[in-house]
């Protein structure tokens, strides 16, 4: 058996598996997994809320409460400051949805909803609308438009700086979407390649491919390391997306 040829033949199939293929009735695999993630997050929140107590009891409730406190203190209060409390429901929803989606995507056979640009565009658009809405609510429509340019600038520079700041504001939705999608898609593609290589070389070892087949041991070791790294990335991407959303809320609503 030529393990190298087998690997090259299997790569296109792996690539095709990442396409947003329809499952049924026009529902794509990523949309399906997005719905599944929504249900999981909803069940987790409902189950944890049933067991709320002054002193949390049980690992499950402690884990959920720790995550919520993490969003409150490290993300909400840290990025927004005064008045952060009213934004916590939004930030916690973002964080837990993205986190669960990323972790579920690590399960073999599952798909990360955040591994397609359409879902991350949707999340970024929601964040964009949210912080602009609060910017307008706090400052008023014209006040928010004027606040796009920093205060204290010489008058001749205001239109120029305002234009570049407006472009920067619009690009936030793009950077939020592409950063999350790029990291998750690339990570799952790498995991897929390592898993595929481990399988193909292991089959070669079983079928007597000689020393080449022993490469499966190294590929499997790399696969384990990549899984550990991707688990960290899954958390970091949820943290980064939520933190940036909180920072944008702060920029939209505070004096700068």
Coordinates of C-alpha atoms in Angstrom, one line a residue:
X1 CA 0.0 0.0 0.0
X2 CA 1.3 3.5 -0.9
X3 CA 0.4 5.5 2.1
X4 CA 1.5 8.8 0.5
X5 CA -0.9 8.2 -2.4
X6 CA -3.7 7.2 -0.1
X7 CA -3.1 10.4 1.9
X8 CA -3.2 12.6 -1.2
X9 CA -6.4 11.0 -2.4
X10 CA -8.1 11.5 1.0
X11 CA -7.2 15.2 1.4
X12 CA -9.8 16.5 -1.2
X13 CA -12.5 14.5 0.6
X14 CA -11.4 16.2 3.9
X15 CA -11.6 19.6 2.2
X16 CA -15.0 19.0 0.9
X17 CA -16.3 18.0 4.3
X18 CA -15.8 21.6 5.5
X19 CA -18.1 23.0 2.8
X20 CA -21.5 24.2 4.0
X21 CA -23.4 21.2 2.6
X22 CA -27.2 21.1 2.8
X23 CA -28.6 18.5 5.3
X24 CA -32.3 18.7 4.6
X25 CA -35.0 21.2 3.5
X26 CA -32.3 23.7 2.7
X27 CA -30.8 23.5 6.2
X28 CA -27.0 23.4 6.0
X29 CA -24.8 21.4 8.3
X30 CA -23.4 24.6 10.0
X31 CA -26.9 26.0 10.5
X32 CA -28.0 22.7 12.0
X33 CA -25.1 22.8 14.4
X34 CA -25.8 26.4 15.3
X35 CA -29.3 25.4 16.3
X36 CA -27.9 22.5 18.3
X37 CA -25.5 24.8 20.1
X38 CA -28.3 27.2 20.9
X39 CA -30.3 24.4 22.5
X40 CA -27.3 23.2 24.5
X41 CA -26.6 26.7 25.8
X42 CA -30.3 27.2 26.6
X43 CA -30.4 23.9 28.5
X44 CA -27.3 24.6 30.4
X45 CA -28.6 28.0 31.5
X46 CA -32.0 26.7 32.5
X47 CA -30.5 23.8 34.4
X48 CA -28.1 26.0 36.3
X49 CA -30.8 28.5 37.1
X50 CA -32.8 25.8 38.8
X51 CA -30.0 25.1 41.2
X52 CA -29.0 28.7 42.1
X53 CA -28.2 29.2 45.8
X54 CA -26.4 31.7 48.0
X55 CA -23.6 29.1 48.2
X56 CA -23.4 27.2 44.9
X57 CA -23.5 23.4 45.4
X58 CA -22.2 21.0 42.8
X59 CA -19.5 21.1 40.1
X60 CA -21.9 21.9 37.3
X61 CA -23.4 25.0 39.0
X62 CA -20.0 26.1 40.1
X63 CA -18.6 25.9 36.6
X64 CA -21.5 27.9 35.1
X65 CA -21.3 30.5 37.9
X66 CA -17.5 30.8 37.5
X67 CA -18.0 31.4 33.7
X68 CA -20.6 34.1 34.4
X69 CA -18.4 35.8 37.0
X70 CA -15.5 35.6 34.6
X71 CA -17.6 37.5 32.0
X72 CA -18.8 40.0 34.6
X73 CA -15.5 40.9 36.2
X74 CA -12.8 40.1 33.6
X75 CA -14.7 41.2 30.5
X76 CA -17.6 43.4 31.5
X77 CA -16.1 45.4 34.3
X78 CA -12.6 45.3 33.0
X79 CA -13.5 46.6 29.5
X80 CA -16.5 48.8 30.1
X81 CA -16.2 49.9 33.7
X82 CA -19.0 51.9 35.3
X83 CA -22.5 50.8 34.1
X84 CA -21.2 47.5 32.8
X85 CA -23.9 45.5 34.6
X86 CA -26.6 46.2 32.0
X87 CA -24.4 44.8 29.2
X88 CA -23.6 41.5 31.0
X89 CA -26.6 39.5 29.6
X90 CA -25.5 40.3 26.0
X91 CA -21.8 39.6 26.7
X92 CA -22.5 36.4 28.6
X93 CA -24.7 35.2 25.7
X94 CA -22.0 35.9 23.2
X95 CA -19.3 34.2 25.3
X96 CA -21.2 31.1 26.2
X97 CA -22.5 30.6 22.7
X98 CA -19.1 30.9 21.0
X99 CA -17.4 28.9 23.7
X100 CA -19.8 26.0 23.5
X101 CA -19.8 26.1 19.7
X102 CA -16.0 26.0 19.6
X103 CA -15.8 23.1 22.1
X104 CA -18.5 21.1 20.4
X105 CA -16.6 21.5 17.2
X106 CA -13.7 19.6 18.7
X107 CA -15.9 16.4 19.0
X108 CA -15.1 14.1 16.1
X109 CA -17.9 14.1 13.6
X110 CA -19.3 17.4 14.9
X111 CA -19.0 20.8 13.1
X112 CA -18.0 24.1 14.8
X113 CA -20.8 26.6 14.0
X114 CA -18.1 29.2 14.2
X115 CA -16.2 27.4 11.4
X116 CA -18.2 29.1 8.7
X117 CA -18.1 32.8 7.8
X118 CA -21.9 33.1 7.6
X119 CA -22.3 32.4 11.3
X120 CA -19.4 34.6 12.4
X121 CA -20.8 37.4 10.2
X122 CA -24.1 37.0 12.0
X123 CA -22.4 37.2 15.4
X124 CA -20.3 40.2 14.3
X125 CA -23.3 42.0 12.9
X126 CA -25.2 41.5 16.2
X127 CA -22.3 42.9 18.1
X128 CA -22.0 45.8 15.7
X129 CA -25.7 46.7 15.9
X130 CA -25.6 46.4 19.7
X131 CA -22.7 48.8 20.5
X132 CA -23.9 51.3 17.9
X133 CA -27.4 51.2 19.3
X134 CA -26.1 52.0 22.8
X135 CA -23.8 54.7 21.4
X136 CA -26.8 56.4 19.9
X137 CA -28.9 55.8 23.0
X138 CA -26.4 57.4 25.3
X139 CA -25.3 60.3 23.0
X140 CA -28.2 60.8 20.7
X141 CA -27.9 60.4 17.0
X142 CA -26.0 63.5 16.1
X143 CA -23.9 63.4 19.2
X144 CA -22.8 59.8 18.4
X145 CA -22.0 60.8 14.8
X146 CA -19.8 63.6 16.1
X147 CA -18.2 61.4 18.7
X148 CA -16.7 59.2 16.0
X149 CA -13.8 61.6 15.8
X150 CA -11.9 62.1 19.1
X151 CA -12.5 65.4 20.9
X152 CA -9.9 68.1 21.1
X153 CA -8.7 67.9 17.5
X154 CA -7.9 71.1 15.5
X155 CA -11.0 72.0 13.5
X156 CA -9.3 71.5 10.0
X157 CA -8.4 67.9 11.0
X158 CA -11.8 66.9 12.2
X159 CA -13.3 65.9 8.8
X160 CA -10.2 63.9 7.9
X161 CA -9.9 62.1 11.2
X162 CA -13.7 61.6 11.3
X163 CA -13.6 59.9 7.9
X164 CA -10.8 57.5 8.9
X165 CA -12.5 56.8 12.2
X166 CA -15.7 56.0 10.4
X167 CA -13.9 53.5 8.2
X168 CA -12.3 52.0 11.3
X169 CA -15.8 51.7 12.9
X170 CA -17.2 49.9 9.9
X171 CA -14.3 47.6 9.7
X172 CA -14.9 46.3 13.2
X173 CA -17.7 44.1 12.0
X174 CA -15.3 42.6 9.4
X175 CA -12.5 42.0 11.8
X176 CA -14.7 40.4 14.4
X177 CA -16.2 38.0 11.8
X178 CA -12.9 37.1 10.0
X179 CA -10.8 36.7 13.1
X180 CA -13.2 34.2 14.7
X181 CA -13.8 32.3 11.4
X182 CA -10.2 32.2 10.4
X183 CA -8.9 30.8 13.6
X184 CA -11.6 28.2 14.0
X185 CA -11.6 27.1 10.4
X186 CA -7.8 26.9 10.2
X187 CA -7.6 25.0 13.6
X188 CA -10.2 22.4 12.5
X189 CA -8.6 22.0 9.1
X190 CA -5.2 21.3 10.8
X191 CA -6.9 18.8 13.2
X192 CA -8.5 17.1 10.3
X193 CA -5.2 16.8 8.4
X194 CA -3.4 15.3 11.5
X195 CA -6.3 12.9 12.1
X196 CA -6.3 11.8 8.5
X197 CA -2.6 11.4 8.4
X198 CA -2.7 9.3 11.6
X199 CA -5.4 7.0 10.2
X200 CA -3.7 6.6 6.8
X201 CA -0.3 5.8 8.2
X202 CA -1.8 3.5 10.8
X203 CA -3.5 1.5 8.0
X204 CA -0.1 1.4 6.3
X205 CA 1.5 0.0 9.4
X206 CA -1.2 -2.7 9.8
X207 CA -0.9 -3.6 6.1
X208 CA 2.9 -3.9 6.4
X209 CA 4.0 -0.6 4.8
X210 CA 7.3 -0.9 6.7
X211 CA 9.0 2.0 8.5
X212 CA 6.7 4.6 6.8
X213 CA 3.8 3.1 8.7
X214 CA 5.5 3.9 12.0
X215 CA 5.0 7.6 11.2
X216 CA 1.4 7.1 12.4
X217 CA 2.8 7.2 16.0
X218 CA 4.3 10.6 15.5
X219 CA 1.2 11.9 13.6
X220 CA -1.0 10.7 16.5
X221 CA 1.2 12.4 19.1
X222 CA 1.0 15.6 17.1
X223 CA -2.8 15.2 16.9
X224 CA -3.0 15.0 20.7
X225 CA -0.9 18.1 21.0
X226 CA -3.0 19.9 18.4
X227 CA -6.2 19.0 20.3
X228 CA -4.7 20.5 23.5
X229 CA -3.7 23.6 21.6
X230 CA -7.1 23.9 19.8
X231 CA -8.9 23.6 23.1
X232 CA -7.0 26.7 24.4
X233 CA -7.7 28.5 21.1
X234 CA -11.4 27.7 21.4
X235 CA -11.5 29.4 24.8
X236 CA -9.3 32.3 23.7
X237 CA -11.4 33.1 20.6
X238 CA -14.6 33.2 22.7
X239 CA -12.8 35.5 25.1
X240 CA -11.3 37.8 22.4
X241 CA -14.6 38.2 20.5
X242 CA -16.5 39.0 23.7
X243 CA -13.8 41.3 25.0
X244 CA -13.6 43.2 21.8
X245 CA -17.4 43.6 21.8
X246 CA -17.2 45.0 25.3
X247 CA -14.4 47.4 24.3
X248 CA -16.5 48.6 21.4
X249 CA -19.5 49.2 23.8
X250 CA -17.2 51.2 26.0
X251 CA -15.9 53.3 23.1
X252 CA -19.4 53.9 21.9
X253 CA -20.8 55.0 25.2
X254 CA -17.9 56.7 27.1
X255 CA -16.1 60.0 26.5
X256 CA -12.9 59.7 24.6

